[in-house]
Coordinates of C-alpha atoms and ligand atoms in Angstrom, one line a residue:
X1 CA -26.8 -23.3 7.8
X2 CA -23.0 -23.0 8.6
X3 CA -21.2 -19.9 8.8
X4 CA -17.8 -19.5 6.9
X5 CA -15.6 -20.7 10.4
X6 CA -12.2 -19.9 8.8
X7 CA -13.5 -16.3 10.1
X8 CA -13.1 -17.9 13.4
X9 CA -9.6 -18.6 13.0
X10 CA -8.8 -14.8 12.6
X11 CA -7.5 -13.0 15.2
X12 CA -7.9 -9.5 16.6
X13 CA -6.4 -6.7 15.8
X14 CA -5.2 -5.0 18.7
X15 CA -2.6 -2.7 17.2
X16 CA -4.5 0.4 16.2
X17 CA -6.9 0.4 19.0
X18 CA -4.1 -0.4 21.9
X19 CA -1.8 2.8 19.8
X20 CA -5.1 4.8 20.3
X21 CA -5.9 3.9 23.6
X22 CA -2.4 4.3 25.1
X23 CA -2.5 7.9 23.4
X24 CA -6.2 8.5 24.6
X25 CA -5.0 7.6 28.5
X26 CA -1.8 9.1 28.2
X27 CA -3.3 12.5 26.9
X28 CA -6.5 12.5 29.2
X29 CA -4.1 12.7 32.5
X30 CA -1.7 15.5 30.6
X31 CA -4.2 17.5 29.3
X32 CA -1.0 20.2 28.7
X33 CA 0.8 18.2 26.8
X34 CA 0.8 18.3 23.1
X35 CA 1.6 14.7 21.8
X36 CA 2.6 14.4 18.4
X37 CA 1.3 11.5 15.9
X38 CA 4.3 10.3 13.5
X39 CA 2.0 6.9 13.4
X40 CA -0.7 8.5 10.8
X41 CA -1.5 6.2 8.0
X42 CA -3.4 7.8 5.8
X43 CA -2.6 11.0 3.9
X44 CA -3.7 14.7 5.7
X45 CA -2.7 17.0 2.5
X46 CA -5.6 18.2 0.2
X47 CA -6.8 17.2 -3.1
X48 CA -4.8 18.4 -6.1
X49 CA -6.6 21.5 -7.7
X50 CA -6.6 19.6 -11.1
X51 CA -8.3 17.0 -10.0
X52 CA -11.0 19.3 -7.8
X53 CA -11.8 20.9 -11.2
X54 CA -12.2 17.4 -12.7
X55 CA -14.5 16.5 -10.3
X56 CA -16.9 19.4 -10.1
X57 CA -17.2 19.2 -14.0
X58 CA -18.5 15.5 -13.7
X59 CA -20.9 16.9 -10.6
X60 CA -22.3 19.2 -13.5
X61 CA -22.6 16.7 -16.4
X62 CA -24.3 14.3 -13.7
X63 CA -27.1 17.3 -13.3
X64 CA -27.9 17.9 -17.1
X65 CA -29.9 14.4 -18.8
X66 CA -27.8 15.2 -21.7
X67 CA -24.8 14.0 -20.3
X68 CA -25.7 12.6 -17.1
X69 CA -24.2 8.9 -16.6
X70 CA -25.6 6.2 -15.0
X71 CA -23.6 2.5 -15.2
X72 CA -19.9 2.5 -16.7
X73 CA -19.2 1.3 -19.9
X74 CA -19.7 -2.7 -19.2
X75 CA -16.7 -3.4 -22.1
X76 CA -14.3 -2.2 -19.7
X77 CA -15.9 -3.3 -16.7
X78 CA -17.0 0.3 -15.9
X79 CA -14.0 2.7 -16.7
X80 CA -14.4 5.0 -18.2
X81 CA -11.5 5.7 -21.7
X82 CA -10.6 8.9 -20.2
X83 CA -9.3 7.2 -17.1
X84 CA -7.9 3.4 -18.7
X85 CA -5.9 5.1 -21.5
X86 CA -4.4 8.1 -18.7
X87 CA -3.1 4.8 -16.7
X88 CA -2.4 3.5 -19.8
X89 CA 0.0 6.3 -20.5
X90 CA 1.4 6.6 -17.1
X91 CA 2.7 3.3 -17.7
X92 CA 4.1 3.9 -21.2
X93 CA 6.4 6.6 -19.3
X94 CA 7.2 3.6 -17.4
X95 CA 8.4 1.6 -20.3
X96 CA 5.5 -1.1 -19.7
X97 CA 2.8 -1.3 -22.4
X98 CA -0.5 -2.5 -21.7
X99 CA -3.8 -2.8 -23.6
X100 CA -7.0 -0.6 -22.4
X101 CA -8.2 -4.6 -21.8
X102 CA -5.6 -5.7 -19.0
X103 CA -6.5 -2.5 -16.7
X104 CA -9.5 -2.8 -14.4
X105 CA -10.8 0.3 -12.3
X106 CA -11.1 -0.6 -8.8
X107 CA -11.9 1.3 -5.6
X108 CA -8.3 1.2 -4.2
X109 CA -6.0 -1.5 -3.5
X110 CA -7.1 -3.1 -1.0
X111 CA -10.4 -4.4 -1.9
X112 CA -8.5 -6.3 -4.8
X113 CA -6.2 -7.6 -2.3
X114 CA -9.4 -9.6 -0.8
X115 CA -11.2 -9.7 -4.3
X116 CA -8.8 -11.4 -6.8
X117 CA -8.6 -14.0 -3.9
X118 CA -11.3 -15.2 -6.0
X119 CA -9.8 -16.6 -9.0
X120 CA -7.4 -18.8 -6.7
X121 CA -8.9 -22.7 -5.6
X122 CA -8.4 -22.4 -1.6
X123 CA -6.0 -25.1 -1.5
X124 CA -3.2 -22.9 -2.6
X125 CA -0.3 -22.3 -0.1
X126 CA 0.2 -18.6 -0.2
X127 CA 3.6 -16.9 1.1
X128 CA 3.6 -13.7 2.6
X129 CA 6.9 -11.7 3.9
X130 CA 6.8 -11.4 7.5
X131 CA 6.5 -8.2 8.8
X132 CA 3.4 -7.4 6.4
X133 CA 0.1 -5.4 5.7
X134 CA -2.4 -7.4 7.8
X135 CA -5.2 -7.1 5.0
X136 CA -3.3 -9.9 2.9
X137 CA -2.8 -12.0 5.7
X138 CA -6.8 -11.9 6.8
X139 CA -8.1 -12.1 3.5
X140 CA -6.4 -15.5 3.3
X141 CA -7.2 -16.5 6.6
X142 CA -10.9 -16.0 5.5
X143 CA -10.7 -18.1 2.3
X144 CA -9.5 -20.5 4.7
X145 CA -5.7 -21.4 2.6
X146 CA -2.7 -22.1 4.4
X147 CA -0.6 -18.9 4.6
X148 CA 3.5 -19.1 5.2
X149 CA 5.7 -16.8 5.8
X150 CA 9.4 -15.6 4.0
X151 CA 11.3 -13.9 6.9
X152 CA 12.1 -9.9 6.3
X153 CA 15.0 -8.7 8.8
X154 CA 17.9 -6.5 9.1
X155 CA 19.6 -9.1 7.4
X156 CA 18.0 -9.2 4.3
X157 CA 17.4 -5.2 4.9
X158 CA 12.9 -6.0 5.2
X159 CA 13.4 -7.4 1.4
X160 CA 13.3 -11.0 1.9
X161 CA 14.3 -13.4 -1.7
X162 CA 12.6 -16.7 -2.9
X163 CA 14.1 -19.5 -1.3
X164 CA 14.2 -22.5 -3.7
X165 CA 13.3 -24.9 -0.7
X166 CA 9.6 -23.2 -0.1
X167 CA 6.9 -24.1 -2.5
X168 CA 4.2 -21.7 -2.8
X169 CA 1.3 -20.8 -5.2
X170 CA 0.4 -17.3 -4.3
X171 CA 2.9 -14.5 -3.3
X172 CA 2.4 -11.3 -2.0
X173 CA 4.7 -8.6 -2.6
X174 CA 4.3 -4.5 -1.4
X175 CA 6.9 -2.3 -3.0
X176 CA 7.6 0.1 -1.4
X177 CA 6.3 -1.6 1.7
X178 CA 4.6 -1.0 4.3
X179 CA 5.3 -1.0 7.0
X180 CA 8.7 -1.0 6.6
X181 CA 9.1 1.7 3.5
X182 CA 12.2 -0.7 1.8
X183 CA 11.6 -1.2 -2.0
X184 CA 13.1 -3.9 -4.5
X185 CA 15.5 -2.9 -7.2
X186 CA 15.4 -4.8 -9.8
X187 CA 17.9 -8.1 -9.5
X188 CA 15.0 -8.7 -6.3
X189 CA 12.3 -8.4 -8.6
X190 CA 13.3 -10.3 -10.8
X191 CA 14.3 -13.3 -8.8
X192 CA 11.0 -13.2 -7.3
X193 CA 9.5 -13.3 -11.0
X194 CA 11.9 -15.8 -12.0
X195 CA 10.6 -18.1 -9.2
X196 CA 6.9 -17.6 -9.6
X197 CA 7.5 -18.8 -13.5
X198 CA 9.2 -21.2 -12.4
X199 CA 7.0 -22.7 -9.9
X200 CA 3.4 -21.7 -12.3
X201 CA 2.8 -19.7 -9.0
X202 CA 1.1 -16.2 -9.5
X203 CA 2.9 -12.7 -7.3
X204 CA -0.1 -10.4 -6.4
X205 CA 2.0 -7.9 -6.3
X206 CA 0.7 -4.3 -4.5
X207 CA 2.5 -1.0 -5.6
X208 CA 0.4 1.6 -3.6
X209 CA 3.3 3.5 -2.8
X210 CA 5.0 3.3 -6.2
X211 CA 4.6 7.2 -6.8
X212 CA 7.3 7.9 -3.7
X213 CA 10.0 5.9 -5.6
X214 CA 13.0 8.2 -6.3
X215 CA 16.1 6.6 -6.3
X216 CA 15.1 4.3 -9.9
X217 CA 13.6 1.0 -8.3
X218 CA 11.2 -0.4 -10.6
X219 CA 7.5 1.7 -9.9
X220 CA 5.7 -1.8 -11.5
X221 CA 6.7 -5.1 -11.7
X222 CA 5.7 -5.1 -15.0
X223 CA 9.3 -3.3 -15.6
X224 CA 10.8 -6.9 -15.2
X225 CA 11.1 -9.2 -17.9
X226 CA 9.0 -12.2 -17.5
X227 CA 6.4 -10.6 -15.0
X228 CA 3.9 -10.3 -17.7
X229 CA 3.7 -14.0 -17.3
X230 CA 3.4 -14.1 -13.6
X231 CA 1.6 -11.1 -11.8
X232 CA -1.1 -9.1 -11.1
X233 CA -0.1 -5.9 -9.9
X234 CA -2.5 -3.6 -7.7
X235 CA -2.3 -0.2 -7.5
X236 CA -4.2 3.1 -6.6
X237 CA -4.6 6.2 -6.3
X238 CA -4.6 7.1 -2.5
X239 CA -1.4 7.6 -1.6
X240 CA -0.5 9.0 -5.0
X241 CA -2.9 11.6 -5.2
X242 CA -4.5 11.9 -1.8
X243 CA -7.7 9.7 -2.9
X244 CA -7.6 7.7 0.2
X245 CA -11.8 9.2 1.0
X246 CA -12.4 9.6 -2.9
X247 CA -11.6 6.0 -3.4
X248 CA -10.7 5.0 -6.9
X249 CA -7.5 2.6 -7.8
X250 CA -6.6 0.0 -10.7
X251 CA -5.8 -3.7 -10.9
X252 CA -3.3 -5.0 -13.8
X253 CA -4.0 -8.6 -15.2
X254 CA -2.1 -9.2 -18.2
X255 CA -3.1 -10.8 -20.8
X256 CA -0.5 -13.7 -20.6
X257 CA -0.9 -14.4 -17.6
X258 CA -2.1 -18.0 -17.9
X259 CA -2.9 -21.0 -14.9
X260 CA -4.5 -23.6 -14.9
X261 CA -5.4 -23.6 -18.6
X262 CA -7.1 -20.4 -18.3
X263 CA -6.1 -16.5 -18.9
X264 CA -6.7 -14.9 -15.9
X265 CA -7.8 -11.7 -17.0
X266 CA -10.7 -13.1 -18.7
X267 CA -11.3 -14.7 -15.3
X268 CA -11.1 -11.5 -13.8
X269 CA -13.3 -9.8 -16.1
X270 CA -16.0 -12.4 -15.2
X271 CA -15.9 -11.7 -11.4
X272 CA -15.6 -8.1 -11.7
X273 CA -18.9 -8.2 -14.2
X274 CA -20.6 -10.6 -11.7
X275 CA -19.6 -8.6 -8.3
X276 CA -18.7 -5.1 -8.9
X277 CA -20.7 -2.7 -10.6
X278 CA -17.7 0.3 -10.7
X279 CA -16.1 3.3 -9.1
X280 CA -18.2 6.3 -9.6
X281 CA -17.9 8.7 -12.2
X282 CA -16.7 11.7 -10.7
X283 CA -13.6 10.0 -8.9
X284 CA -13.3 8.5 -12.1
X285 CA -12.8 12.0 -13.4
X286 CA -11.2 13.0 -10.4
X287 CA -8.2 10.2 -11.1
X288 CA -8.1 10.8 -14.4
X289 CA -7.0 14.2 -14.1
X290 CA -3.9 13.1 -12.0
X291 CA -1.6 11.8 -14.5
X292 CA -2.1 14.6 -16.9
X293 CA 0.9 17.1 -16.9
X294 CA -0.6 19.8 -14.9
X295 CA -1.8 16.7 -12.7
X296 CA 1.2 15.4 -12.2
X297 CA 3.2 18.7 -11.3
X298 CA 0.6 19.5 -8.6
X299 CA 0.7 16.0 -7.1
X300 CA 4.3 15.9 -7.1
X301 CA 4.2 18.6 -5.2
X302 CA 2.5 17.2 -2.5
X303 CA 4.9 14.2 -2.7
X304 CA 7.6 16.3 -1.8
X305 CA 6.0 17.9 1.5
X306 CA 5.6 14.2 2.2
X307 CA 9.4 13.3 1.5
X308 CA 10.8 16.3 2.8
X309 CA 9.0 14.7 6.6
X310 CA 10.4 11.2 5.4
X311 CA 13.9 13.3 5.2
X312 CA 13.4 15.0 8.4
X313 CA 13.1 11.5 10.0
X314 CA 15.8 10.1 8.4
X315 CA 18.4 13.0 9.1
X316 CA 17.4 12.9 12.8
X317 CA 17.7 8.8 13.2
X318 CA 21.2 9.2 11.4
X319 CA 22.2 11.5 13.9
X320 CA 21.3 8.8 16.7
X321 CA 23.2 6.3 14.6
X322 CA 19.7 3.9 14.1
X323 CA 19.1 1.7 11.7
X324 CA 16.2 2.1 9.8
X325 CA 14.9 1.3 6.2
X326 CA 12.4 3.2 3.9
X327 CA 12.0 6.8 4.3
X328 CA 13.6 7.3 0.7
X329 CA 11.6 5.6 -1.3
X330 CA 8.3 5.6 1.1
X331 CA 6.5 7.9 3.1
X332 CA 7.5 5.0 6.1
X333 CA 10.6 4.4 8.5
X334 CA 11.2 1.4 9.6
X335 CA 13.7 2.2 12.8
X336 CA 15.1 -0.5 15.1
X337 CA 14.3 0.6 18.2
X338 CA 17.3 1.6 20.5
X339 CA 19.0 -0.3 23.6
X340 CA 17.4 -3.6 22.5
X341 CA 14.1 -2.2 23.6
X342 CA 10.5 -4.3 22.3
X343 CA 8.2 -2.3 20.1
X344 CA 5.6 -1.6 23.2
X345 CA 8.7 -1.0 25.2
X346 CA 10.0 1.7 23.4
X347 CA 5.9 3.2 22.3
X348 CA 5.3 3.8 25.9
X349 CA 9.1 5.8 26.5
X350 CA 8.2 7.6 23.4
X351 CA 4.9 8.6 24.5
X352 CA 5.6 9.2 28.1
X353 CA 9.3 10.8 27.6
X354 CA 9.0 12.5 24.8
X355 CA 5.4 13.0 24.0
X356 CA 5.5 11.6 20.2
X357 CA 3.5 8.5 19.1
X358 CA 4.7 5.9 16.6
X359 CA 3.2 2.4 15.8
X360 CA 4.9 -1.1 17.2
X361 CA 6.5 -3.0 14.5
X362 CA 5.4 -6.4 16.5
X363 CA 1.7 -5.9 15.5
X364 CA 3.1 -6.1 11.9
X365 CA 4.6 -9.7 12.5
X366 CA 6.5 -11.8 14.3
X367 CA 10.0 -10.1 13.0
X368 CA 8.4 -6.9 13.6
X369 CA 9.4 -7.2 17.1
X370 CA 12.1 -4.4 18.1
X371 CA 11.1 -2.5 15.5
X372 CA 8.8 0.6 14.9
X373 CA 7.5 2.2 12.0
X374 CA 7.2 6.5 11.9
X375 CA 5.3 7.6 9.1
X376 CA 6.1 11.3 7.0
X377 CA 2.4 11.8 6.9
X378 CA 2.3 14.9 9.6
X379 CA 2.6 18.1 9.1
X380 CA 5.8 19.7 8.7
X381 CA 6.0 21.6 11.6
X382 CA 5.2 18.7 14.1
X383 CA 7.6 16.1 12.3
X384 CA 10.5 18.9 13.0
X385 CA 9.4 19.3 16.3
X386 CA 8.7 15.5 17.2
X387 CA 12.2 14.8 16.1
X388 CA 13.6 17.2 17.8
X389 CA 12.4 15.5 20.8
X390 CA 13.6 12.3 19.7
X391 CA 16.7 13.2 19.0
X392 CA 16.8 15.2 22.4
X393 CA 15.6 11.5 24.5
X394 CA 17.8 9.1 22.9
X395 CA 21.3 11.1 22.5
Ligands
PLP1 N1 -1.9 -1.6 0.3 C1 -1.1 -1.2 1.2 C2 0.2 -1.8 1.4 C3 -1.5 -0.1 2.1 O1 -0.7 0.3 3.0 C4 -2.8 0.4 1.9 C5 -3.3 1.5 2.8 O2 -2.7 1.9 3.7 C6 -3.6 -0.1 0.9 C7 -3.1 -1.1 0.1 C8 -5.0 0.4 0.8 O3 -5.1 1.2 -0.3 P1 -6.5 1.7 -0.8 O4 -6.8 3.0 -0.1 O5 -6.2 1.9 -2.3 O6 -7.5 0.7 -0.6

């Protein structure tokens, strides 16, 4: 018996656990403090009434045998018609059309991140912007492929472009991104697609935080002529709709999208009837609610409580004079942190001047180092207050 030893080659995380230890330590000797967390990840606002009413209906269809469910429908790899041809629509008020057959149901986005992972031989060089979401980088590191990196800096404002020099079979793109919150208008996206065709290579491309566009960036790749020909594009529904503990998300493969001889989504339907058995039927309810009119005014209500904090942050670091990305387009800010400080540097004068708490861009990447990422995910109250303590330590 041998174990898969690539997992050897993976290395710890330290970032999360050294943010929540500092805090833990920091707190425990200043029990009169009140720290503030602008490094939350995950979304603190409630479920949208809509969908709470969706849900509780499926409860009470699973508890009569007349309309209990068990499986999903297996033609559609478990989802449900209610939920594919909502997604469907939400795309069509995208301008993208897609067939009930190209969308898959997932549990969120990042299991497909890992998951499609399988259609790919593990000889494939896979490219991967540097700072970027660790789960890409580990999944690959798993499979054992040889992962390189395209350089995101201040430069290129976090949104690095293809260079014609590097050859790579698998990209990963995250727009809006996190961590840094900067999202690619068009002309990006569509050099990145224009490479990928080029090359045969495939852009797993991961649109999570598509919902918190607002300034006309493209919310799927699929808006870019010739994508349909090169990417998969994941998606879900937990920082749209607050589903990050309900779990339910979607994974696009077109029906073009062709390597190797082979259509990928018929690929993809193989795995997914071979590993996955579905998402359950009340979140499917749940999500399908969201993109429904009344769905959609109630969510975007919570959006904004998140963007107004995003604003909040970004008024207060222009008033410093920082440069930072995201924050428009993303529930993230990316800021550079001040006097040429490192990102542990400036964590520990945060925490210990000014009693706030952010997350060090350097566990993010190598070209994460100096930066530091703030997150609009608090509470309104405590992002005013936190940057008014910001603002009152570094003017
Ligand atoms: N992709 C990105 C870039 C994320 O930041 C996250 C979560 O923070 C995910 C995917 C995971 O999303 P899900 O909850 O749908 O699995």
């Amino acid at each position: 018996m041998k174990i898969n030893e690539n997992f050897l080659n993976l290395k710890d995380s330290y970032l999360f656990a050294t943010v929540g230890a500092k805090y833990a330590a920091y707190q425990k000797a200043h029990p009169e403090k009140k720290v503030l967390k602008l490094s939350i990840g995950d979304v603190t606002r409630p479920l949208a009434p809509v969908v709470i009413g969706a849900m509780h209906r499926a409860v009470d269809e699973m508890s009569r045998a007349e309309t209990f469910k068990g499986y999903g429908p297996d033609q559609t790899c478990y989802g449900y018609d209610a939920l594919i041809s909502s997604i469907r629509g939400s795309y069509a008020r995208k301008g993208v059309s897609l067939t009930d057959g190209e969308i898959f149901i997932s549990d969120g986005a990042k299991s497909d991140c890992g998951n499609i992972l399988d259609l790919f031989s593990s000889d494939n060089t896979v490219l991967l912007p540097d700072p970027v979401y660790p789960a890409y980088f580990d999944a690959n590191v798993m499979a054992g492929r040889r992962v390189i990196f395209a350089d995101a800096n201040e430069g290129n404002g976090f949104l690095p472009l293809p260079d014609p020099a590097v050859d790579a079979d698998i990209i990963y793109l995250c727009s809006p991104n996190n961590p840094t919150g900067a999202a690619y208008d068009r002309a990006g996206l569509k050099r990145w697609v224009d490479y990928a065709n080029e090359r045969g290579a495939v852009i797993l491309y991961d649109a999570a935080y598509e919902a918190f566009i607002t300034d006309g960036s493209p919310r799927s790749i699929f808006e870019i002529e010739g994508a349909r020909e090169c990417a998969i594009e994941l998606c879900s529904y937990s920082k749209t709709a607050g589903f990050t503990g309900v779990r339910c998300g979607y994974t696009v493969v077109p029906a073009s999208l062709r390597r190797g001889g082979a259509e990928l989504n018929k690929l993809w339907a193989r795995r997914q009837s071979t590993k996955f058995n579905g998402v359950s039927y009340i979140s499917q309810m749940g999500a399908a609610a969201v993109f429904t009119d009344e769905g959609e005014r109630q969510i975007a209500e919570t959006l904004a409580y998140y963007r107004k904090n995003a604003q909040i942050i970004a008024d207060c670091l222009d008033g410093l004079g920082i440069w930072y990305t995201g924050g428009k387009n993303s529930p993230y800010i990316w800021m550079k942190c001040p006097n040429g400080m490192g990102s542990w540097e400036f964590f520990d004068v945060l925490l210990e001047r000014a009693n706030v708490v952010g997350t060090p861009g350097c566990g993010f990447g190598k070209n994460g180092e100096g930066f530091f990422r703030l997150t609009a995910f608090s509470t309104e109250e405590n992002t005013r207050e936190a940057c008014r303590r910001i603002a009152a330590l570094l003017k």
